Tab-separated table of C-alpha atoms in Angstrom:
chain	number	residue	atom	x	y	z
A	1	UNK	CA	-31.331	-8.943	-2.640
A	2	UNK	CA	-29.520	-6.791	-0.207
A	3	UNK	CA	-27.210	-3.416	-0.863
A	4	UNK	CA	-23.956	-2.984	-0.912
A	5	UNK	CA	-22.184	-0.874	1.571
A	6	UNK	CA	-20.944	2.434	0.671
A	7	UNK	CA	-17.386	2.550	1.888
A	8	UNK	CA	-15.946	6.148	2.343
A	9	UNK	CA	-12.465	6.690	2.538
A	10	UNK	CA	-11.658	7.102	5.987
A	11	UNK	CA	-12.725	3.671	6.759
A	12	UNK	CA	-11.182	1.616	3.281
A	13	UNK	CA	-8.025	1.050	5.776
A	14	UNK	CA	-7.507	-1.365	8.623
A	15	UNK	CA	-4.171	-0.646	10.480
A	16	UNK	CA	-3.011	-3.869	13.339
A	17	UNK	CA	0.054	-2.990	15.090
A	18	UNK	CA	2.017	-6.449	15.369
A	19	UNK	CA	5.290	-5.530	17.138
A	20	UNK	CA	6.783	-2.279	18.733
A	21	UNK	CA	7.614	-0.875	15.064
A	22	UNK	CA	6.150	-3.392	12.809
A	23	UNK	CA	2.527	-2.124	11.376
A	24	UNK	CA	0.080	-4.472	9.177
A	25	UNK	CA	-2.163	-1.987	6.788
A	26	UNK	CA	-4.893	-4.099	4.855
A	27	UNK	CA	-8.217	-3.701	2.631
A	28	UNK	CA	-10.797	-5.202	4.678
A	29	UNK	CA	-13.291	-4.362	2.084
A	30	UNK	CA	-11.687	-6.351	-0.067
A	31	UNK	CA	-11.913	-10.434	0.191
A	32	UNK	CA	-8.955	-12.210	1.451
A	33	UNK	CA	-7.834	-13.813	-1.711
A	34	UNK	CA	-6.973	-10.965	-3.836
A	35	UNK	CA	-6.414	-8.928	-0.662
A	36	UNK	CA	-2.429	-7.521	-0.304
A	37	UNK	CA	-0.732	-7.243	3.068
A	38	UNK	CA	0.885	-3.568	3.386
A	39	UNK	CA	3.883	-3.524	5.886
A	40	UNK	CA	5.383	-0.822	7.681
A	41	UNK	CA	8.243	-0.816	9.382
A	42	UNK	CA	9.649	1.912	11.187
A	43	UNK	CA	13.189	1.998	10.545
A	44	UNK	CA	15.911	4.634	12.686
A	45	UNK	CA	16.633	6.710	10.567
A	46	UNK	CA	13.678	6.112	7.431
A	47	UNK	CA	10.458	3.864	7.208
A	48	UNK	CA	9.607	0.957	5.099
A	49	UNK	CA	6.835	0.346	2.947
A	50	UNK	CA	6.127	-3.265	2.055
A	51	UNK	CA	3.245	-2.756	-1.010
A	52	UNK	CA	0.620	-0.456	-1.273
A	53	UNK	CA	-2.548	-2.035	-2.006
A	54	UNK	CA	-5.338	-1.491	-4.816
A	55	UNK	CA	-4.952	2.553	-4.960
A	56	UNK	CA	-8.685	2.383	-4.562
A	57	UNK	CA	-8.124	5.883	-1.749
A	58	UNK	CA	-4.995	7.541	-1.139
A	59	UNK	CA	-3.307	5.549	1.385
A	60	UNK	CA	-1.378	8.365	2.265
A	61	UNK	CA	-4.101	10.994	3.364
A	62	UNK	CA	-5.878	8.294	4.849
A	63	UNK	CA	-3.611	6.254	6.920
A	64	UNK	CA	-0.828	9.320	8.784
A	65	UNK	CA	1.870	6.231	9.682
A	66	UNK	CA	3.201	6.390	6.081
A	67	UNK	CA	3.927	9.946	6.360
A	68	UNK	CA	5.218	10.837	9.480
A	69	UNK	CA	8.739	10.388	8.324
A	70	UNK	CA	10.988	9.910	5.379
A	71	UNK	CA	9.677	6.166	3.677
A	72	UNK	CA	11.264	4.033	1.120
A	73	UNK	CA	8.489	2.446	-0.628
A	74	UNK	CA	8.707	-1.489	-1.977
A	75	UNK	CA	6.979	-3.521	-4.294
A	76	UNK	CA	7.389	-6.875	-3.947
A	77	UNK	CA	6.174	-6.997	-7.283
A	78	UNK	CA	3.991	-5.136	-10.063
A	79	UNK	CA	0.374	-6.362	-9.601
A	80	UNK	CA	-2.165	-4.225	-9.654
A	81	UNK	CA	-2.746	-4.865	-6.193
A	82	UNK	CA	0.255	-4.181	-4.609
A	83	UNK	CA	1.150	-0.779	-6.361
A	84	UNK	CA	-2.076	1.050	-6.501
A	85	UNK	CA	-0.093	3.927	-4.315
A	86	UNK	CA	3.053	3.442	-5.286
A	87	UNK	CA	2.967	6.831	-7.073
A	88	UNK	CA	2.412	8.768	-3.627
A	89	UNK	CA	5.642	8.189	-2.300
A	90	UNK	CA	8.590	9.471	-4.488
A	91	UNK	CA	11.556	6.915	-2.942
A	92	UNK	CA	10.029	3.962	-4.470
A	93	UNK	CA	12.119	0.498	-5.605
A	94	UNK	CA	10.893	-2.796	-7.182
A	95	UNK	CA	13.055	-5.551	-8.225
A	96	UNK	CA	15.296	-4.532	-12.123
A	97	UNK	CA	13.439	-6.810	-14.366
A	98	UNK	CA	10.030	-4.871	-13.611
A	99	UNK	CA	11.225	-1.365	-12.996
A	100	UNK	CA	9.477	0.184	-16.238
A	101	UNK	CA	6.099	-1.763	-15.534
A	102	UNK	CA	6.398	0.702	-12.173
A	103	UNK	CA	7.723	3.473	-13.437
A	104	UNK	CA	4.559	3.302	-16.094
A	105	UNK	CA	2.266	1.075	-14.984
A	106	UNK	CA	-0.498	1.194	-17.639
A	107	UNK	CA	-2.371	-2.517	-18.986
A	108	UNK	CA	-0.395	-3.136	-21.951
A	109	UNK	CA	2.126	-5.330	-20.056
């Protein structure tokens, strides 16, 4: 039976560039299925988050795109794989009707 591979943080995110200001940021540690596409967007004036992923590192310290500039942060919803850095970013949104499930995400949902 083999080992599994010791990920350190550094290398927990994958960033593909897909257009001139469009930036795919994904979990390749993590299988496909309950993986979550992270988006960024560079905007004029502001940046766009599109999710954040499992939280499992700070995607923030370890990938410098999402803080180069002012960033709006969006969840397209409360799962606990799209949020898991939500609470790095202070301009954060999600849709009303789950707006206190971000704003205190615990399990008792």
């Amino acid at each position: 039976m083999g080992t599994l591979p010791v990920i350190e943080a550094p290398d927990w995110y994958e960033t593909i560039r897909v257009g001139d200001d469009i930036t795919l940021i994904h979990e390749p540690w993590i299988k496909p299925f309950f993986r979550c596409n992270i988006w960024h967007v560079r905007g004029r004036d502001r940046d766009l988050l599109f999710d954040t992923g499992l939280g499992h590192f700070s995607l923030k310290r370890h990938v410098p795109l999402v803080s180069e500039r002012k960033l709006t942060c969006v969840a397209s919803h409360t799962h606990f794989d799209h949020i898991g850095c939500h609470h790095e970013f202070p301009d954060r949104c999600v849709h009303s009707a789950e707006a206190a499930i971000l704003a205190d995400p615990r399990n008792e949902w």
